[in-house]
Amino acid sequence: MKDDFIIDKIKFKSRLIVGTGKYKSFQQTANAIKASGADMVTVAVRRVNITNKKEPTLMDYIDPKKITYLPNTAGCFNSRDALRTLRLAREMGGWKLVKLEVLGDKKTLYPNMIETIKSTEVLVKEGFKVMVYCTDDLVMAKKLEDVGASSIMPLAAPIGSGLGIQNKINIKIIKEQSKVPVIVDAGVGEASDATIAMELGCDGVLINTAIAEANNPALMAEAMKFAVIAGRKSYLAGRMKKKTFGVASSPKKNLI
Amino acid sequence: MNNLKKIKIQLNGKKHRIKMGYNLKDLLKILKKDNNKVAIELNGEIADKKKYNKIFLKKNDKIEIVQFIGGG
């Protein structure tokens, strides 16, 4: 069954997108990415280390020619900083596909949707393809699509919380109303959360902390890979109808 | 070499002294940074990668050199 995952005309093999933060080493990051089967990873933009001239870089371990780098604006609390970060990211390697995330609250890391929508509008006009981290608010999600977001990325729960999907109904509605891909971003804690996201009909899942902070990140990455595949197939297969009472699976006829 | 005049610049938020007449390409060379792995902001404006060898540093220039690191 043909089931391509396409974001703004770019085809990806995996519906699992993996973040590259919080790992103990670049080697551990590379091992986890490989095990996850992801062909898109999020990366942050930061100052280079001027004092340590031989410091290894992420690109030494994850080849951007083989794995799509999705630059993010993590840590930005206003539109100005987010735009600055992504313009620098574009200059770095010509990346037009970016992840926008404008935070509004330091404690919960909840997105500031006013700044997020404003930034999306500007970035789209500048030719960026913007995947947008957002609240699970269906009105905001629609607004983002209207201003040209390439994909809508509602949170399942706060970033790094591992709480799983807190509002399944909203995620489902957002998916049903959107013409662009919907990717659950943030809050996934274990493999079953990723499966649920996919069973709700989402096009993909973005996971970082659940993999990086697992006791065995590469093994969890592999679990997430299968969880996303399982959830997708389950969604496409179409679940049975729920019933209140038991319905026997074996025929009643010819009982001994 | 020591006779050459040095100018003060601000590099990634810190004061830095650099020889006069250096351009952005020279700066990356002394910092041992790969042109293809970084982006440079000069006084708040993004510097065009293709013009690094034509952009010469001036006194009090504010330079930010960034790269991709691990992030979620």
Short mmCIF file of C-alpha atoms in Angstrom, two decimals:
data_model
loop_
_atom_site.label_atom_id
_atom_site.label_comp_id
_atom_site.label_asym_id
_atom_site.label_seq_id
_atom_site.Cartn_x
_atom_site.Cartn_y
_atom_site.Cartn_z
CA MET A 1 0.00 0.00 0.00
CA LYS A 2 1.43 3.33 -1.09
CA ASP A 3 1.62 5.65 1.88
CA ASP A 4 4.07 8.47 1.30
CA PHE A 5 4.97 10.99 3.95
CA ILE A 6 5.31 14.31 2.14
CA ILE A 7 6.01 17.71 3.65
CA ASP A 8 5.78 20.57 1.18
CA LYS A 9 6.66 18.34 -1.77
CA ILE A 10 9.57 16.66 0.02
CA LYS A 11 9.17 12.92 0.52
CA PHE A 12 10.43 11.26 3.69
CA LYS A 13 10.91 7.57 4.41
CA SER A 14 10.12 7.73 8.09
CA ARG A 15 7.17 9.30 9.86
CA LEU A 16 9.32 9.53 12.94
CA ILE A 17 11.33 12.73 13.29
CA VAL A 18 13.99 12.69 15.99
CA GLY A 19 15.51 15.51 18.01
CA THR A 20 19.26 15.55 18.54
CA GLY A 21 19.39 17.24 21.95
CA LYS A 22 20.20 15.91 25.43
CA TYR A 23 22.28 12.89 24.40
CA LYS A 24 25.42 12.04 26.35
CA SER A 25 27.63 12.12 23.26
CA PHE A 26 27.52 12.62 19.50
CA GLN A 27 28.14 8.90 19.12
CA GLN A 28 25.08 8.12 21.21
CA THR A 29 23.07 10.59 19.10
CA ALA A 30 24.23 8.95 15.88
CA ASN A 31 23.43 5.45 17.18
CA ALA A 32 19.94 6.50 18.24
CA ILE A 33 19.20 8.23 14.92
CA LYS A 34 20.32 5.15 13.04
CA ALA A 35 18.17 2.84 15.17
CA SER A 36 15.15 5.15 14.79
CA GLY A 37 15.22 4.94 11.01
CA ALA A 38 14.47 8.68 10.91
CA ASP A 39 15.57 10.62 7.85
CA MET A 40 14.85 14.01 9.38
CA VAL A 41 16.33 15.34 12.63
CA THR A 42 15.87 18.61 14.44
CA VAL A 43 18.94 20.69 15.25
CA ALA A 44 19.51 23.92 17.17
CA VAL A 45 21.51 26.99 16.16
CA ARG A 46 24.11 28.16 18.69
CA ARG A 47 27.39 30.06 18.90
CA VAL A 48 30.49 28.12 17.89
CA ASN A 49 33.10 27.44 20.54
CA ILE A 50 35.88 29.93 19.89
CA THR A 51 38.29 28.70 22.52
CA ASN A 52 38.20 25.01 21.59
CA LYS A 53 39.15 25.01 17.95
CA LYS A 54 39.07 21.27 17.49
CA GLU A 55 35.73 20.62 19.10
CA PRO A 56 33.77 17.95 17.18
CA THR A 57 30.49 19.02 15.61
CA LEU A 58 27.15 17.34 15.05
CA MET A 59 27.81 17.32 11.30
CA ASP A 60 30.85 15.09 11.87
CA TYR A 61 28.46 12.42 13.17
CA ILE A 62 25.23 13.03 11.27
CA ASP A 63 25.68 13.79 7.60
CA PRO A 64 23.20 16.46 6.47
CA LYS A 65 23.44 15.05 2.94
CA LYS A 66 21.92 11.79 4.16
CA ILE A 67 19.66 12.99 6.96
CA THR A 68 17.57 16.14 6.53
CA TYR A 69 18.47 18.76 9.12
CA LEU A 70 15.43 20.59 10.42
CA PRO A 71 16.77 23.73 12.13
CA ASN A 72 14.67 24.80 15.10
CA THR A 73 14.26 27.96 17.12
CA ALA A 74 14.32 26.27 20.51
CA GLY A 75 14.88 28.74 23.29
CA CYS A 76 13.38 31.70 21.40
CA PHE A 77 10.73 33.63 23.29
CA ASN A 78 9.90 36.20 20.64
CA SER A 79 9.45 36.53 16.92
CA ARG A 80 12.61 38.60 16.43
CA ASP A 81 14.92 35.95 17.89
CA ALA A 82 13.16 33.14 16.05
CA LEU A 83 13.46 34.91 12.69
CA ARG A 84 17.12 35.74 13.32
CA THR A 85 17.87 32.12 14.16
CA LEU A 86 16.19 30.68 11.08
CA ARG A 87 17.71 33.23 8.71
CA LEU A 88 21.13 32.21 10.05
CA ALA A 89 20.21 28.55 9.64
CA ARG A 90 19.27 29.17 6.02
CA GLU A 91 22.56 30.93 5.38
CA MET A 92 24.42 28.03 6.94
CA GLY A 93 23.35 25.40 4.52
CA GLY A 94 20.55 26.64 2.35
CA TRP A 95 17.84 24.97 4.43
CA LYS A 96 14.38 26.24 3.63
CA LEU A 97 12.53 23.63 5.66
CA VAL A 98 12.59 24.79 9.26
CA LYS A 99 10.87 24.21 12.56
CA LEU A 100 9.46 27.30 14.20
CA GLU A 101 8.96 27.30 17.92
CA VAL A 102 8.30 30.52 19.83
CA LEU A 103 7.88 29.90 23.51
CA GLY A 104 5.68 31.92 25.82
CA ASP A 105 6.07 30.44 29.27
CA LYS A 106 9.35 29.50 30.94
CA LYS A 107 7.90 26.91 33.28
CA THR A 108 5.73 24.91 30.90
CA LEU A 109 7.54 25.91 27.69
CA TYR A 110 4.13 26.51 26.18
CA PRO A 111 4.20 28.26 22.80
CA ASN A 112 3.33 31.92 22.42
CA MET A 113 0.83 31.55 19.59
CA ILE A 114 0.57 35.26 18.79
CA GLU A 115 4.31 35.51 18.14
CA THR A 116 4.26 32.10 16.44
CA ILE A 117 1.61 33.13 13.90
CA LYS A 118 3.35 36.46 13.29
CA SER A 119 6.67 34.69 12.67
CA THR A 120 5.11 32.07 10.39
CA GLU A 121 3.66 34.80 8.19
CA VAL A 122 7.05 36.52 7.82
CA LEU A 123 8.95 33.29 7.18
CA VAL A 124 6.48 32.08 4.55
CA LYS A 125 6.83 35.42 2.73
CA GLU A 126 10.63 34.97 2.80
CA GLY A 127 10.30 31.59 1.10
CA PHE A 128 10.76 29.33 4.11
CA LYS A 129 8.86 26.09 4.47
CA VAL A 130 7.75 26.28 8.05
CA MET A 131 6.83 23.40 10.30
CA VAL A 132 5.22 25.01 13.30
CA TYR A 133 5.23 23.90 16.91
CA CYS A 134 1.94 24.94 18.47
CA THR A 135 -0.60 24.44 21.21
CA ASP A 136 -3.29 21.82 20.67
CA ASP A 137 -5.77 24.63 20.00
CA LEU A 138 -7.71 23.88 16.84
CA VAL A 139 -8.45 27.54 16.09
CA MET A 140 -4.75 28.44 16.29
CA ALA A 141 -3.86 25.39 14.18
CA LYS A 142 -6.27 26.53 11.47
CA LYS A 143 -4.87 30.04 11.59
CA LEU A 144 -1.34 28.65 11.09
CA GLU A 145 -2.46 26.72 8.05
CA ASP A 146 -4.14 29.85 6.68
CA VAL A 147 -0.89 31.83 6.90
CA GLY A 148 0.99 29.11 5.04
CA ALA A 149 2.52 26.68 7.54
CA SER A 150 3.94 23.56 5.84
CA SER A 151 2.94 21.41 8.74
CA ILE A 152 1.16 21.82 12.05
CA MET A 153 2.94 20.42 15.08
CA PRO A 154 0.73 20.45 18.14
CA LEU A 155 2.17 19.43 21.48
CA ALA A 156 1.01 16.22 23.14
CA ALA A 157 2.19 17.60 26.49
CA PRO A 158 4.86 20.13 27.55
CA ILE A 159 8.32 19.76 25.97
CA GLY A 160 10.44 17.20 27.78
CA SER A 161 7.61 16.19 30.14
CA GLY A 162 7.04 12.69 28.78
CA LEU A 163 3.41 12.89 29.90
CA GLY A 164 1.93 11.45 26.71
CA ILE A 165 -1.03 12.82 24.76
CA GLN A 166 -3.11 14.94 27.11
CA ASN A 167 -5.85 15.97 24.73
CA LYS A 168 -6.54 13.28 22.17
CA ILE A 169 -9.76 14.89 20.95
CA ASN A 170 -8.05 18.16 20.06
CA ILE A 171 -5.24 16.38 18.24
CA LYS A 172 -7.81 14.36 16.30
CA ILE A 173 -9.82 17.44 15.37
CA ILE A 174 -6.68 19.31 14.31
CA LYS A 175 -5.74 16.39 12.06
CA GLU A 176 -9.21 16.17 10.55
CA GLN A 177 -9.44 19.87 9.76
CA SER A 178 -5.90 20.24 8.33
CA LYS A 179 -4.84 19.88 4.72
CA VAL A 180 -1.14 20.00 5.64
CA PRO A 181 0.58 17.24 7.63
CA VAL A 182 -0.02 17.17 11.37
CA ILE A 183 2.88 15.99 13.48
CA VAL A 184 2.67 15.49 17.22
CA ASP A 185 5.63 17.30 18.73
CA ALA A 186 6.67 17.22 22.38
CA GLY A 187 5.35 15.24 25.31
CA VAL A 188 5.74 11.69 24.03
CA GLY A 189 7.14 9.56 26.86
CA GLU A 190 7.07 5.98 25.66
CA ALA A 191 6.40 3.95 22.55
CA SER A 192 2.66 3.55 23.17
CA ASP A 193 2.26 7.37 23.15
CA ALA A 194 3.72 7.47 19.64
CA THR A 195 1.36 4.71 18.52
CA ILE A 196 -1.64 6.60 19.93
CA ALA A 197 -0.60 9.76 18.07
CA MET A 198 -0.46 7.82 14.83
CA GLU A 199 -3.74 6.01 15.54
CA LEU A 200 -5.39 9.39 15.93
CA GLY A 201 -4.48 9.89 12.29
CA CYS A 202 -1.42 12.13 12.69
CA ASP A 203 1.07 12.10 9.83
CA GLY A 204 4.13 11.84 12.03
CA VAL A 205 5.65 12.20 15.47
CA LEU A 206 8.63 14.24 16.63
CA ILE A 207 10.49 12.78 19.60
CA ASN A 208 13.59 13.86 21.47
CA THR A 209 13.66 13.48 25.25
CA ALA A 210 11.83 10.13 25.36
CA ILE A 211 14.70 8.66 23.35
CA ALA A 212 17.62 10.69 24.73
CA GLU A 213 16.68 10.15 28.36
CA ALA A 214 15.84 6.45 28.08
CA ASN A 215 18.30 4.13 29.81
CA ASN A 216 19.10 2.74 26.39
CA PRO A 217 18.48 5.48 23.80
CA ALA A 218 19.17 3.35 20.72
CA LEU A 219 16.77 0.66 21.91
CA MET A 220 14.07 3.24 22.67
CA ALA A 221 14.69 4.80 19.25
CA GLU A 222 14.01 1.43 17.67
CA ALA A 223 10.89 1.00 19.81
CA MET A 224 9.64 4.39 18.61
CA LYS A 225 10.31 3.41 15.01
CA PHE A 226 8.08 0.36 15.34
CA ALA A 227 5.52 2.24 17.45
CA VAL A 228 5.06 4.82 14.69
CA ILE A 229 4.81 2.15 12.02
CA ALA A 230 2.33 0.14 14.12
CA GLY A 231 0.20 3.20 14.82
CA ARG A 232 0.14 4.20 11.18
CA LYS A 233 -0.84 0.74 9.97
CA SER A 234 -3.48 0.49 12.68
CA TYR A 235 -4.94 3.83 11.58
CA LEU A 236 -4.92 2.89 7.91
CA ALA A 237 -6.41 -0.54 8.62
CA GLY A 238 -9.38 1.08 10.36
CA ARG A 239 -10.27 -0.01 13.86
CA MET A 240 -13.29 -2.15 14.75
CA LYS A 241 -16.36 -0.55 16.25
CA LYS A 242 -16.43 -0.25 20.03
CA LYS A 243 -19.20 -2.19 21.79
CA THR A 244 -20.48 -1.99 25.31
CA PHE A 245 -20.89 -5.74 25.86
CA GLY A 246 -18.92 -8.86 25.06
CA VAL A 247 -19.29 -10.47 21.64
CA ALA A 248 -17.90 -14.00 21.39
CA SER A 249 -15.18 -14.60 18.83
CA SER A 250 -15.94 -18.31 18.37
CA PRO A 251 -19.17 -19.52 16.70
CA LYS A 252 -21.99 -20.63 19.00
CA LYS A 253 -23.14 -23.26 16.51
CA ASN A 254 -22.19 -26.92 17.04
CA LEU A 255 -21.07 -26.38 20.62
CA ILE A 256 -20.39 -29.74 22.32
CA MET B 1 54.23 40.23 12.53
CA ASN B 2 53.95 41.82 15.95
CA ASN B 3 54.25 45.22 14.39
CA LEU B 4 50.92 44.82 12.67
CA LYS B 5 48.16 46.82 14.26
CA LYS B 6 45.38 44.99 16.02
CA ILE B 7 41.75 46.02 16.26
CA LYS B 8 39.16 45.23 18.88
CA ILE B 9 36.06 43.34 17.83
CA GLN B 10 33.28 41.59 19.67
CA LEU B 11 33.17 37.93 18.80
CA ASN B 12 30.29 35.78 20.07
CA GLY B 13 29.70 38.20 22.92
CA LYS B 14 33.34 38.44 23.98
CA LYS B 15 36.03 41.02 23.33
CA HIS B 16 38.57 39.82 20.83
CA ARG B 17 41.66 41.34 19.25
CA ILE B 18 42.41 40.66 15.65
CA LYS B 19 44.97 41.85 13.14
CA MET B 20 43.93 44.70 10.92
CA GLY B 21 43.03 43.83 7.36
CA TYR B 22 41.42 40.49 8.10
CA ASN B 23 38.27 39.46 6.32
CA LEU B 24 35.64 36.95 7.44
CA LYS B 25 37.33 34.12 5.56
CA ASP B 26 40.59 34.85 7.42
CA LEU B 27 38.72 34.93 10.70
CA LEU B 28 37.24 31.48 10.12
CA LYS B 29 40.65 30.20 9.16
CA ILE B 30 42.30 31.31 12.40
CA LEU B 31 39.38 29.92 14.39
CA LYS B 32 39.69 26.66 12.41
CA LYS B 33 35.99 26.70 11.51
CA ASP B 34 34.66 25.18 8.31
CA ASN B 35 32.95 27.72 6.06
CA ASN B 36 30.29 25.15 5.17
CA LYS B 37 29.35 24.45 8.77
CA VAL B 38 28.80 27.97 10.08
CA ALA B 39 26.87 31.16 9.46
CA ILE B 40 28.05 34.65 10.36
CA GLU B 41 26.15 37.67 11.52
CA LEU B 42 28.01 40.98 11.25
CA ASN B 43 26.58 43.90 13.21
CA GLY B 44 23.14 42.34 13.19
CA GLU B 45 23.10 41.53 9.48
CA ILE B 46 23.67 38.09 8.03
CA ALA B 47 26.86 37.98 6.02
CA ASP B 48 26.63 36.42 2.56
CA LYS B 49 28.68 33.20 2.54
CA LYS B 50 29.93 33.92 -0.96
CA LYS B 51 31.37 37.25 0.10
CA TYR B 52 33.35 36.26 3.21
CA ASN B 53 36.64 37.06 1.50
CA LYS B 54 35.41 40.53 0.58
CA ILE B 55 34.04 41.53 3.96
CA PHE B 56 36.85 43.12 6.00
CA LEU B 57 36.66 43.55 9.74
CA LYS B 58 36.53 46.99 11.26
CA LYS B 59 37.06 48.26 14.78
CA ASN B 60 34.15 47.47 17.14
CA ASP B 61 32.48 45.08 14.71
CA LYS B 62 30.05 42.73 16.40
CA ILE B 63 30.35 39.23 15.03
CA GLU B 64 28.31 36.16 15.78
CA ILE B 65 29.43 32.83 14.39
CA VAL B 66 26.90 30.04 14.77
CA GLN B 67 26.67 26.35 13.95
CA PHE B 68 24.16 23.52 14.25
CA ILE B 69 24.20 21.66 17.52
CA GLY B 70 22.01 18.97 19.02
CA GLY B 71 18.51 20.19 19.78
CA GLY B 72 14.90 19.06 19.93
#
